[in-house]
Coordinates of C-alpha atoms in Angstrom, one line a residue:
M288 CA 68.8 -22.7 169.4
S289 CA 70.3 -20.7 172.3
D290 CA 67.9 -21.6 175.1
S291 CA 69.0 -22.6 178.2
P292 CA 71.0 -24.9 179.6
M293 CA 74.0 -24.5 178.0
H294 CA 77.3 -25.4 178.4
C295 CA 79.7 -23.4 176.4
A296 CA 83.2 -24.7 174.9
A297 CA 86.2 -22.4 175.7
L298 CA 86.9 -21.4 172.1
S299 CA 90.1 -19.3 173.2
A300 CA 91.7 -22.6 173.9
L301 CA 91.8 -23.3 170.1
V302 CA 94.2 -20.3 169.5
A303 CA 97.6 -21.7 169.4
P304 CA 96.7 -24.9 171.4
P305 CA 99.7 -26.6 173.5
I306 CA 100.9 -29.4 171.5
A307 CA 99.7 -31.8 173.9
E308 CA 98.8 -35.7 173.1
I309 CA 95.7 -37.6 174.9
E310 CA 95.0 -41.3 174.6
R311 CA 91.5 -42.4 172.9
V312 CA 89.9 -45.3 171.7
E313 CA 89.4 -45.3 167.9
A314 CA 87.9 -48.2 165.6
F315 CA 90.5 -49.6 162.7
I316 CA 89.4 -49.6 159.3
A317 CA 90.6 -52.7 158.8
G318 CA 88.5 -54.2 161.6
G319 CA 89.1 -54.1 165.4
G320 CA 90.1 -51.3 167.4
G321 CA 92.1 -50.0 170.3
S322 CA 93.8 -47.2 172.2
V323 CA 95.8 -44.5 170.0
R324 CA 97.7 -41.0 171.0
R325 CA 96.2 -38.0 169.1
E326 CA 96.6 -34.5 169.4
A327 CA 94.1 -33.0 171.7
V328 CA 93.8 -30.3 169.0
R329 CA 94.0 -31.2 165.3
L330 CA 94.0 -29.2 162.6
E331 CA 94.2 -30.3 159.0
A332 CA 94.7 -27.4 156.6
V333 CA 92.7 -25.0 159.1
S334 CA 94.3 -22.0 160.8
V335 CA 92.9 -20.4 164.1
A336 CA 93.0 -16.9 165.3
V337 CA 90.8 -14.4 167.7
A338 CA 87.6 -13.1 166.0
P339 CA 84.8 -10.7 167.9
G340 CA 83.0 -12.9 169.8
G341 CA 84.8 -16.3 169.3
V342 CA 87.4 -17.4 166.6
R343 CA 88.1 -17.1 163.1
L344 CA 89.1 -20.5 161.1
E345 CA 91.2 -20.0 157.7
C346 CA 90.4 -23.3 155.8
A347 CA 93.3 -23.6 152.9
A348 CA 91.9 -24.6 149.6
L349 CA 93.3 -28.1 148.8
A350 CA 93.9 -30.2 145.6
Y351 CA 91.1 -31.9 144.2
H352 CA 90.9 -35.8 145.9
G353 CA 88.1 -37.9 144.5
Q354 CA 87.5 -41.3 146.5
A355 CA 86.5 -43.8 143.7
D356 CA 84.9 -43.8 140.3
Y357 CA 82.0 -45.8 141.7
I358 CA 81.3 -43.1 144.3
E359 CA 80.3 -39.6 143.5
D360 CA 83.5 -37.4 143.4
C361 CA 83.7 -35.1 146.5
P362 CA 86.4 -32.5 147.3
R363 CA 89.1 -33.4 150.1
V364 CA 88.1 -32.5 153.5
V365 CA 90.0 -30.0 155.8
F366 CA 88.8 -30.1 159.4
L367 CA 89.3 -29.0 162.8
E368 CA 89.2 -31.7 165.5
V369 CA 89.3 -31.2 169.3
V370 CA 88.9 -33.4 172.5
P371 CA 85.8 -31.9 174.5
S372 CA 88.2 -31.7 177.9
A373 CA 90.7 -29.5 175.9
I374 CA 87.9 -26.7 175.2
A375 CA 86.4 -27.4 179.0
L376 CA 83.4 -29.2 177.9
P377 CA 82.1 -31.9 180.1
I378 CA 83.3 -35.7 179.7
S379 CA 80.3 -37.0 180.4
W380 CA 77.1 -35.8 178.0
R381 CA 74.5 -37.8 179.7
G382 CA 71.3 -35.4 179.8
W383 CA 72.1 -32.9 176.8
E384 CA 70.0 -32.7 174.3
R385 CA 72.5 -31.5 171.5
L386 CA 75.8 -29.7 170.4
E387 CA 75.6 -26.8 168.5
A388 CA 78.0 -24.7 166.5
E389 CA 77.0 -21.3 165.5
I390 CA 78.9 -20.0 162.7
T391 CA 79.4 -17.1 160.2
N392 CA 80.6 -18.0 157.1
G393 CA 83.1 -15.8 155.3
P394 CA 83.0 -14.8 151.5
V395 CA 83.1 -18.3 150.0
A396 CA 80.3 -20.6 149.7
M397 CA 81.2 -24.0 151.4
E398 CA 79.8 -27.0 153.0
I399 CA 80.3 -27.5 156.9
E400 CA 79.9 -30.5 158.9
L401 CA 79.7 -30.7 162.8
T402 CA 80.4 -34.4 164.0
V403 CA 80.6 -36.0 167.5
F404 CA 82.8 -39.0 167.1
G405 CA 82.7 -41.8 169.5
S406 CA 85.0 -44.8 169.9
R407 CA 82.9 -46.7 167.2
S408 CA 80.8 -44.7 165.1
R409 CA 79.8 -40.7 164.5
L410 CA 76.8 -38.5 164.8
L411 CA 76.9 -35.5 162.5
E412 CA 74.7 -32.6 160.7
R413 CA 76.0 -30.9 157.9
R414 CA 74.5 -28.1 155.5
A415 CA 75.5 -25.5 152.9
F416 CA 76.4 -22.0 153.8
A417 CA 76.0 -19.2 151.4
P418 CA 78.8 -16.2 151.7
G419 CA 78.0 -14.3 154.9
E420 CA 75.5 -16.6 156.3
T421 CA 74.6 -17.1 159.8
A422 CA 73.4 -20.3 160.8
T423 CA 73.5 -23.0 163.8
L424 CA 74.5 -26.6 163.1
A425 CA 73.1 -28.8 165.7
V426 CA 73.9 -32.6 166.2
A427 CA 70.9 -34.3 168.3
L428 CA 72.3 -36.4 170.9
A429 CA 69.4 -38.8 171.8
D430 CA 71.5 -41.6 169.9
I431 CA 74.9 -40.7 171.7
G432 CA 74.6 -44.3 173.4
L433 CA 75.2 -45.9 170.0
I434 CA 78.6 -44.1 169.1
Q435 CA 80.8 -45.7 171.8
G436 CA 80.6 -49.3 171.1
N437 CA 81.5 -51.2 174.6
M438 CA 83.0 -47.8 175.8
A439 CA 81.4 -45.4 178.4
T440 CA 78.1 -44.8 176.9
Y441 CA 78.0 -40.9 176.9
E442 CA 81.7 -40.1 176.7
P443 CA 82.4 -39.1 173.4
Q444 CA 85.8 -39.0 171.7
S445 CA 86.1 -36.1 170.0
I446 CA 84.2 -33.0 168.3
R447 CA 85.1 -32.2 164.5
L448 CA 84.0 -29.4 162.1
A449 CA 85.2 -30.1 158.7
F450 CA 84.9 -27.7 155.7
F451 CA 84.0 -28.6 152.4
L452 CA 85.4 -26.2 149.8
P453 CA 84.9 -26.3 145.7
E454 CA 87.3 -27.6 143.9
G455 CA 90.0 -25.3 142.3
G456 CA 88.3 -22.4 144.1
P457 CA 89.9 -19.9 146.9
A458 CA 90.5 -20.7 150.4
G459 CA 87.5 -20.2 152.9
S460 CA 86.7 -18.9 156.0
C461 CA 84.0 -18.6 158.8
D462 CA 83.9 -17.4 162.3
L463 CA 83.0 -19.8 165.0
T464 CA 81.0 -17.7 167.7
R465 CA 79.5 -20.8 169.8
L466 CA 80.2 -24.2 170.4
A467 CA 78.2 -25.3 173.1
L468 CA 76.2 -28.5 174.5
A469 CA 72.6 -27.2 175.1
G470 CA 68.9 -28.3 176.1
Q471 CA 67.8 -31.3 178.3
H472 CA 67.2 -34.8 177.4
V473 CA 66.5 -37.6 179.3
H474 CA 68.7 -40.6 177.9
G475 CA 67.0 -44.0 177.7
A476 CA 65.9 -46.7 175.4
V477 CA 67.6 -46.2 171.8
I478 CA 66.9 -49.8 171.0
D479 CA 63.6 -51.5 170.2
R480 CA 62.4 -54.9 171.0
W481 CA 63.6 -56.0 167.6
G482 CA 67.3 -54.9 168.3
Q483 CA 66.5 -51.7 165.7
R484 CA 67.1 -48.0 166.5
I485 CA 64.0 -46.2 167.7
H486 CA 64.8 -42.5 166.9
T487 CA 65.1 -43.0 163.3
D488 CA 62.7 -44.6 160.5
W489 CA 63.2 -46.1 157.2
P490 CA 61.1 -48.1 154.5
G491 CA 60.4 -51.7 156.0
K492 CA 61.2 -51.0 159.5
I493 CA 59.9 -53.7 161.7
R494 CA 56.8 -52.4 164.1
S495 CA 55.2 -55.7 165.0
D496 CA 56.0 -59.5 164.9
A497 CA 53.4 -59.8 162.0
D498 CA 55.8 -57.6 160.0
L499 CA 58.5 -60.2 160.3
I500 CA 55.9 -62.8 158.8
T501 CA 54.9 -60.4 156.2
V502 CA 58.4 -59.9 155.2
R503 CA 59.6 -63.8 155.4
D504 CA 56.1 -64.7 153.1
A505 CA 57.2 -62.2 150.7
E506 CA 60.5 -63.4 150.4
T507 CA 59.6 -67.0 150.0
E508 CA 57.5 -66.1 146.9
L509 CA 60.7 -64.0 145.5
L510 CA 62.9 -67.0 146.2
Q511 CA 60.5 -69.2 144.5
R512 CA 60.9 -66.8 141.3
T513 CA 64.3 -66.5 141.1
Q514 CA 66.4 -68.7 138.8
P515 CA 70.3 -69.6 140.1
P516 CA 72.8 -68.8 137.6
A517 CA 73.2 -71.1 134.4
E518 CA 76.2 -73.3 133.7
R519 CA 76.8 -74.5 137.3
G520 CA 77.8 -78.1 138.1
R521 CA 76.8 -80.0 141.1
Y522 CA 79.3 -78.4 143.4
G523 CA 78.7 -75.0 141.9
G524 CA 81.6 -75.1 139.6
W525 CA 81.5 -73.6 136.0
T526 CA 80.6 -76.1 133.2
G527 CA 81.3 -73.6 130.6
G528 CA 84.9 -73.3 130.7
V529 CA 87.9 -75.6 131.0
R530 CA 88.0 -78.9 132.4
F531 CA 90.6 -80.1 134.9
A532 CA 90.7 -83.7 136.1
A533 CA 88.5 -84.8 138.7
S534 CA 90.0 -85.7 142.1
G535 CA 86.7 -86.1 144.2
F536 CA 87.7 -83.3 146.1
F537 CA 88.3 -79.4 146.1
H538 CA 91.9 -78.8 144.8
V539 CA 93.8 -76.0 143.1
E540 CA 95.4 -75.9 140.1
Q541 CA 96.4 -73.5 136.8
D542 CA 95.0 -73.5 133.3
A543 CA 96.9 -73.2 130.3
A544 CA 96.9 -69.4 130.4
G545 CA 98.5 -69.5 133.9
R546 CA 95.2 -68.6 135.9
W547 CA 94.6 -70.0 138.9
W548 CA 91.3 -71.7 139.9
Y549 CA 89.9 -74.0 142.8
V550 CA 88.6 -77.2 141.0
D551 CA 85.6 -78.8 142.4
P552 CA 85.2 -82.4 142.8
E553 CA 84.0 -83.0 139.4
G554 CA 87.1 -81.2 137.9
L555 CA 85.0 -78.1 136.9
P556 CA 86.8 -74.6 137.5
F557 CA 85.2 -73.0 140.6
W558 CA 85.6 -69.3 141.8
S559 CA 84.6 -69.1 145.5
T560 CA 82.1 -66.1 146.5
G561 CA 79.8 -65.9 149.6
P562 CA 79.3 -64.4 152.8
T563 CA 81.3 -65.1 156.2
G564 CA 79.0 -65.6 159.6
I565 CA 75.8 -67.4 158.7
R566 CA 74.8 -67.9 162.3
L567 CA 72.5 -67.0 164.9
G568 CA 73.9 -63.4 165.1
D569 CA 76.6 -61.5 167.4
A570 CA 75.2 -60.6 170.7
T571 CA 75.5 -57.4 172.4
I572 CA 76.2 -56.4 176.0
T573 CA 73.2 -55.7 178.0
Q574 CA 74.8 -55.7 181.5
G575 CA 75.3 -52.2 183.1
R576 CA 73.5 -50.5 180.3
E577 CA 69.8 -51.9 180.2
E578 CA 68.6 -48.5 179.9
L579 CA 69.5 -48.6 176.1
F580 CA 67.0 -51.1 175.5
A581 CA 63.5 -51.0 175.4
E582 CA 62.7 -54.5 176.0
L583 CA 64.9 -57.4 176.6
P584 CA 63.8 -60.9 175.3
P585 CA 63.1 -63.5 177.8
Q586 CA 65.3 -65.7 179.2
G587 CA 65.8 -68.3 176.5
G588 CA 63.6 -67.3 173.8
L589 CA 62.1 -70.3 171.6
D590 CA 64.6 -72.9 171.0
V591 CA 67.9 -70.9 171.7
P592 CA 68.6 -68.6 174.5
A593 CA 68.7 -65.3 173.2
L594 CA 69.1 -63.5 176.6
S595 CA 71.9 -65.1 178.8
D596 CA 75.1 -64.1 180.7
G597 CA 74.4 -60.5 180.6
K598 CA 74.4 -60.4 176.6
V599 CA 71.1 -60.4 174.1
S600 CA 71.1 -61.4 170.5
Y601 CA 68.4 -59.7 168.7
Y602 CA 69.2 -61.4 165.6
A603 CA 68.7 -64.7 167.3
Q604 CA 65.8 -63.8 168.5
N605 CA 64.3 -62.2 165.5
V606 CA 64.8 -65.3 163.2
L607 CA 63.0 -67.5 165.8
R608 CA 60.1 -65.2 165.7
K609 CA 60.5 -65.0 161.9
Y610 CA 60.4 -68.9 161.3
G611 CA 59.5 -70.5 164.4
S612 CA 62.4 -72.8 164.6
Q613 CA 66.1 -73.3 163.8
Q614 CA 65.5 -75.7 161.1
A615 CA 63.3 -73.5 159.4
W616 CA 66.0 -70.7 159.5
L617 CA 68.8 -73.0 158.2
A618 CA 66.8 -74.3 155.2
R619 CA 65.9 -70.4 154.2
Q620 CA 69.6 -69.9 154.2
R621 CA 70.4 -72.4 152.0
E622 CA 67.4 -71.3 149.7
R623 CA 69.1 -67.8 149.6
M624 CA 72.6 -69.1 148.6
H625 CA 71.2 -71.0 145.9
A626 CA 69.0 -68.4 144.6
W627 CA 71.6 -65.6 144.9
G628 CA 74.2 -67.8 143.6
S629 CA 76.4 -67.8 146.2
N630 CA 78.9 -71.0 145.8
T631 CA 80.3 -71.0 149.2
L632 CA 79.5 -70.6 153.0
A633 CA 82.7 -68.5 154.0
N634 CA 84.4 -68.7 157.5
W635 CA 82.0 -68.9 160.6
C636 CA 79.3 -69.8 159.3
D637 CA 76.9 -72.5 161.4
P638 CA 77.8 -76.0 160.2
R639 CA 74.1 -76.5 160.3
V640 CA 73.8 -74.9 157.2
A641 CA 76.1 -77.3 155.1
A642 CA 75.0 -80.5 156.7
G643 CA 73.6 -82.9 153.9
G644 CA 75.6 -81.2 151.2
G645 CA 74.4 -78.8 148.5
I646 CA 76.8 -75.8 149.3
A647 CA 80.5 -75.7 149.2
Y648 CA 82.1 -74.5 152.4
V649 CA 85.4 -73.9 154.6
R650 CA 86.2 -74.6 158.0
T651 CA 87.9 -72.8 160.6
L652 CA 90.4 -74.0 163.0
S653 CA 92.6 -72.3 165.8
S654 CA 96.2 -72.9 166.5
R655 CA 95.8 -71.6 170.2
T656 CA 95.2 -75.1 171.8
T657 CA 94.0 -73.7 175.2
N658 CA 91.3 -71.0 174.7
P659 CA 91.0 -70.1 170.9
L660 CA 89.5 -66.7 171.7
A661 CA 92.2 -65.8 174.4
R662 CA 94.6 -63.2 173.8
P663 CA 93.7 -62.6 169.9
H664 CA 96.4 -59.7 170.0
L665 CA 99.0 -62.2 170.6
L666 CA 100.5 -64.7 168.4
P667 CA 99.9 -68.4 169.4
D668 CA 102.7 -69.5 171.8
I669 CA 104.1 -72.5 169.6
G670 CA 107.2 -73.0 172.0
T671 CA 104.7 -74.3 174.8
P672 CA 105.9 -77.7 175.4
G673 CA 103.2 -79.9 173.8
W674 CA 101.6 -77.6 171.8
E675 CA 102.1 -79.6 168.7
E676 CA 100.5 -82.9 170.5
A677 CA 97.6 -80.6 171.7
L678 CA 96.9 -79.1 168.0
R679 CA 97.0 -82.6 166.7
A680 CA 94.2 -83.7 169.4
Q681 CA 92.2 -80.6 168.6
I682 CA 92.4 -80.7 164.9
A683 CA 91.4 -84.5 164.9
T684 CA 88.0 -83.5 166.4
E685 CA 87.1 -80.9 163.6
V686 CA 88.1 -82.4 160.5
A687 CA 85.8 -84.0 157.9
P688 CA 88.4 -86.1 155.3
D689 CA 85.5 -87.6 153.6
D690 CA 83.2 -84.9 152.7
P691 CA 83.4 -83.5 148.9
W692 CA 81.5 -80.5 150.1
L693 CA 84.5 -79.2 152.1
I694 CA 86.7 -76.9 150.2
G695 CA 89.4 -76.9 153.0
Y696 CA 90.5 -75.2 156.4
F697 CA 91.5 -71.7 157.6
V698 CA 93.8 -72.0 160.5
D699 CA 94.0 -68.8 162.6
N700 CA 92.6 -65.0 161.5
E701 CA 94.6 -61.6 161.2
L702 CA 97.5 -62.9 163.8
P703 CA 99.8 -59.9 164.6
W704 CA 102.9 -61.1 162.5
N705 CA 104.2 -57.5 162.8
K706 CA 104.9 -57.9 166.5
L707 CA 107.7 -60.5 165.5
A708 CA 111.2 -59.2 165.8
P709 CA 113.0 -59.5 162.5
D710 CA 115.7 -62.1 163.6
E711 CA 112.6 -64.4 164.9
A712 CA 110.2 -64.1 162.2
A713 CA 111.6 -66.7 159.7
R714 CA 112.2 -69.2 162.9
Y715 CA 108.5 -68.6 164.0
A716 CA 106.8 -68.6 160.6
E717 CA 108.8 -71.9 159.6
K718 CA 107.6 -73.9 162.7
Y719 CA 104.2 -72.3 162.6
F720 CA 103.1 -73.2 159.2
S721 CA 105.1 -76.5 158.9
T722 CA 103.8 -77.6 162.0
I723 CA 100.1 -76.8 161.1
R724 CA 100.6 -78.3 157.4
R725 CA 101.8 -81.7 158.8
V726 CA 99.3 -82.2 161.5
L727 CA 96.6 -81.1 159.2
K728 CA 97.5 -83.4 156.4
E729 CA 98.0 -86.2 158.8
A730 CA 94.3 -85.7 159.9
D731 CA 92.9 -84.9 156.4
P732 CA 95.0 -85.3 153.3
N733 CA 91.9 -84.8 151.1
H734 CA 91.3 -81.1 151.4
L735 CA 93.0 -77.7 151.4
Y736 CA 95.0 -76.0 153.9
L737 CA 94.0 -72.0 153.2
G738 CA 96.5 -70.3 155.4
C739 CA 95.9 -68.1 158.2
R740 CA 94.0 -65.1 156.9
F741 CA 96.9 -62.5 156.7
V742 CA 95.6 -58.5 157.1
R743 CA 96.3 -56.8 153.8
N744 CA 99.3 -54.9 154.8
M745 CA 102.3 -57.5 154.3
P746 CA 104.5 -58.4 157.4
A747 CA 108.1 -58.9 156.9
R748 CA 108.3 -60.5 153.3
I749 CA 110.1 -63.8 154.6
I750 CA 106.5 -64.9 156.6
P751 CA 104.4 -65.1 153.2
E752 CA 107.6 -66.5 151.4
I753 CA 107.6 -69.3 154.3
A754 CA 103.8 -69.3 154.0
G755 CA 104.0 -70.4 150.5
R756 CA 105.9 -73.3 151.0
Y757 CA 103.2 -74.9 153.1
V758 CA 99.7 -73.7 152.5
D759 CA 97.6 -74.4 149.3
V760 CA 96.1 -71.1 149.6
L761 CA 97.2 -68.0 150.9
S762 CA 94.5 -66.1 152.5
V763 CA 94.2 -62.1 152.9
N764 CA 91.6 -60.1 154.3
A765 CA 91.6 -56.9 152.4
Y766 CA 89.8 -53.9 153.6
S767 CA 90.1 -51.3 150.9
I768 CA 87.7 -49.5 148.1
I769 CA 89.2 -52.4 145.6
P770 CA 92.0 -54.9 146.0
L771 CA 95.2 -53.1 144.9
R772 CA 97.0 -55.1 142.0
E773 CA 100.4 -53.7 143.4
Q774 CA 99.9 -55.1 146.9
F775 CA 98.4 -58.5 145.8
D776 CA 101.0 -58.8 143.2
E777 CA 103.7 -58.7 146.0
W778 CA 101.8 -61.3 148.2
Y779 CA 101.6 -63.4 144.8
A780 CA 105.5 -63.0 144.0
A781 CA 106.4 -63.7 147.8
A782 CA 104.3 -66.9 148.2
G783 CA 103.4 -68.2 144.8
K784 CA 100.4 -69.8 145.6
P785 CA 96.7 -68.7 144.3
I786 CA 94.9 -66.1 146.7
Q787 CA 91.6 -66.1 148.7
I788 CA 90.3 -62.9 149.8
G789 CA 88.7 -64.0 153.1
E790 CA 87.4 -60.9 154.3
H791 CA 86.0 -57.6 152.9
Q792 CA 83.3 -55.0 153.3
F793 CA 81.6 -51.8 152.7
A794 CA 79.5 -50.2 155.5
L795 CA 76.2 -48.8 154.7
R796 CA 75.3 -45.1 155.4
D797 CA 71.5 -45.7 156.2
P798 CA 69.0 -44.6 159.1
R799 CA 69.1 -48.0 160.7
G800 CA 72.5 -47.2 162.3
P801 CA 75.0 -44.5 163.2
I802 CA 77.6 -43.8 160.7
T803 CA 81.2 -45.3 160.8
P804 CA 84.3 -43.3 161.6
W805 CA 85.3 -43.7 157.9
M806 CA 83.8 -43.8 154.6
A807 CA 80.0 -45.2 154.6
L808 CA 78.2 -45.7 151.1
T809 CA 74.3 -45.1 150.2
A810 CA 72.8 -48.7 149.0
T811 CA 73.5 -47.3 145.4
E812 CA 77.3 -46.4 146.0
R813 CA 77.7 -50.0 147.7
Q814 CA 76.1 -52.2 145.2
R815 CA 78.4 -50.3 142.6
A816 CA 81.4 -50.9 145.1
V817 CA 80.5 -54.7 145.9
C818 CA 80.5 -55.7 142.5
A819 CA 83.6 -53.5 141.5
Y820 CA 85.8 -55.2 144.2
S821 CA 85.1 -58.5 143.3
Q822 CA 85.5 -57.6 139.4
A823 CA 88.9 -56.3 140.2
A824 CA 89.8 -59.5 142.3
A825 CA 88.8 -61.8 139.8
Q826 CA 90.6 -60.2 137.1
L827 CA 93.9 -61.0 139.2
P828 CA 95.1 -64.3 137.6
Y829 CA 96.1 -65.6 140.9
C830 CA 92.9 -64.7 143.0
I831 CA 90.4 -67.3 143.1
G832 CA 87.7 -66.0 145.4
T833 CA 86.3 -63.2 147.6
H834 CA 84.3 -63.8 150.8
W835 CA 82.0 -60.7 152.2
F836 CA 82.3 -60.1 155.9
Q837 CA 79.6 -60.8 157.1
F838 CA 76.4 -61.9 156.7
E839 CA 74.1 -60.2 159.1
D840 CA 74.5 -56.4 160.3
Q841 CA 76.4 -56.0 163.9
P842 CA 74.3 -54.8 166.9
V843 CA 74.1 -51.2 166.8
T844 CA 75.2 -51.5 170.3
G845 CA 78.1 -53.3 169.5
R846 CA 79.1 -56.8 169.7
P847 CA 81.0 -58.0 173.1
S848 CA 84.6 -58.4 171.9
N849 CA 85.6 -54.9 170.9
G850 CA 82.2 -53.1 170.2
E851 CA 81.9 -53.3 166.6
N852 CA 78.8 -52.0 165.1
M853 CA 78.6 -51.4 161.6
L854 CA 76.0 -52.2 158.9
I855 CA 78.1 -54.5 157.1
G856 CA 75.3 -57.5 156.7
V857 CA 73.6 -59.0 153.6
V858 CA 70.6 -59.0 155.9
D859 CA 69.6 -56.5 158.6
I860 CA 69.2 -57.2 162.4
T861 CA 65.6 -58.7 161.5
D862 CA 66.9 -60.8 158.9
T863 CA 65.6 -58.7 156.0
P864 CA 67.9 -59.0 152.9
Y865 CA 69.1 -55.8 151.5
P866 CA 68.1 -55.8 148.0
H867 CA 70.9 -54.3 146.9
M868 CA 73.5 -56.8 148.2
V869 CA 71.3 -59.4 146.9
A870 CA 71.5 -57.8 143.4
A871 CA 75.3 -57.4 144.0
F872 CA 75.7 -61.1 144.9
R873 CA 73.9 -62.1 142.0
E874 CA 75.9 -60.2 139.6
I875 CA 79.0 -61.3 141.1
S876 CA 77.8 -64.9 140.8
A877 CA 77.1 -64.4 137.2
Q878 CA 79.9 -62.3 136.1
C879 CA 82.8 -64.0 138.1
Y880 CA 84.0 -66.6 135.5
A881 CA 84.1 -64.1 132.7
W882 CA 86.1 -61.6 135.3
H883 CA 88.2 -64.2 135.9
G884 CA 89.0 -65.0 132.3
E885 CA 89.8 -61.4 131.5
G886 CA 92.6 -62.0 134.2

């Protein structure tokens, strides 16, 4: 693999590198992303010394570090990570075919992984090295345009060599004799006309519009044969458990054992489970990077504009090719929710899915009274003159006080509470929560105030304490392997209200998209993880539901707001359900009441 052209890294720069930090963009495991400062050369249990023809990497033997009991156990990773410019590699990798690392292993067998990190995802190659073996790892760069999200397309953030050593074994070592960009590649389209990755393949990949129809018809037959969970009432509540007083609307109540429940309009216990974001899909930016797309939809395909304002929604285009109309797509979503046993249309679902009843749902409101999407990194300016009046006018147009299918309202999402100074946290929280409750209950006294969707790590304790005085349900978005009981015990102790997990997810490791910067799971692992998460949540006596983020995969070229491009859907970009996710949703819906009873 040493054919020209080639641009070799200055490996000597890895030996006693200067302590220097650079600013780079990274995705955050809890969602979003932003600029962070990192060392230009990062060494995690690795030391670097001069060796003949390159550098020697000594890799420490670290203690065993398994990830979770439903994921195959693995040793802890040690690594060397470097910014390309720190070793004299170019900033832009446009036109290069691959990144090569020529390695001679030392006396201890180990696996070595070469990774190219973008701001949103990564490309990698990994293989086992026998003692003394010399081989070249090579990461193909044809899809480098997919790992940067909305950032500069061909400018990766870093390179990492990771070393996987046997548990309890001796330290490892290897000689890195070449790290180089090699070969020529004409970078162009990486996304086909259906929004799928071009350079990889998988079972069920769509290759024609006729394939969409075939998949649709096969699912229709499957849904007709699928029976929804037993012992369910009209609104999705559990007929096999304790009965509460019926109020005609959803409310919350504790049973004699102290367990919290939603109570449906008929007085049945209800544990809320379902996906967020059943809608016509995230768009992706095309303007300025048209070469990434093999074919763009026509301006305004079928009965919705799939291409507009420099953006495209491949999901919207695919579902309209598949079903022929929005109404047919809406009907399919209702059929799926019933068959899968999902009893809640969670946040950001198209309100038309819930229209006419049949599935319980939530609504999302914003306390930002100008542009609700403006400056999401800032707290709402509740001190602005007229804020309460504007909030009252805004909420009045968005409530549905007489709808028994409506559970309640989330107001805002993942606000940056940690930006409040300690001396202002209590004052701000008091005005924020008390005003929203008063205004919301004036407009709709019948439905629940579901809180503001905190992130998992608790801000100053006074904030959830004050929230607990005003919300009916405390909502927390919790991205972790399982909902950690210690953390949630603290939330409940502070607020004293039942807790709804508003978002959680596990990214899929699959050829449909590049790999996330953090843990991504195979289909088998993901199915187990999804079920284990909801089981652990349901066993908390104060947890009354989990909502999955989100219904469809994000575009692999990134959503417009922040470039997120994860495979996190129940369905993929062509609206094809993942069988492992359907199985997980059905297991959760069938078992959640038994699990909650164990709490």
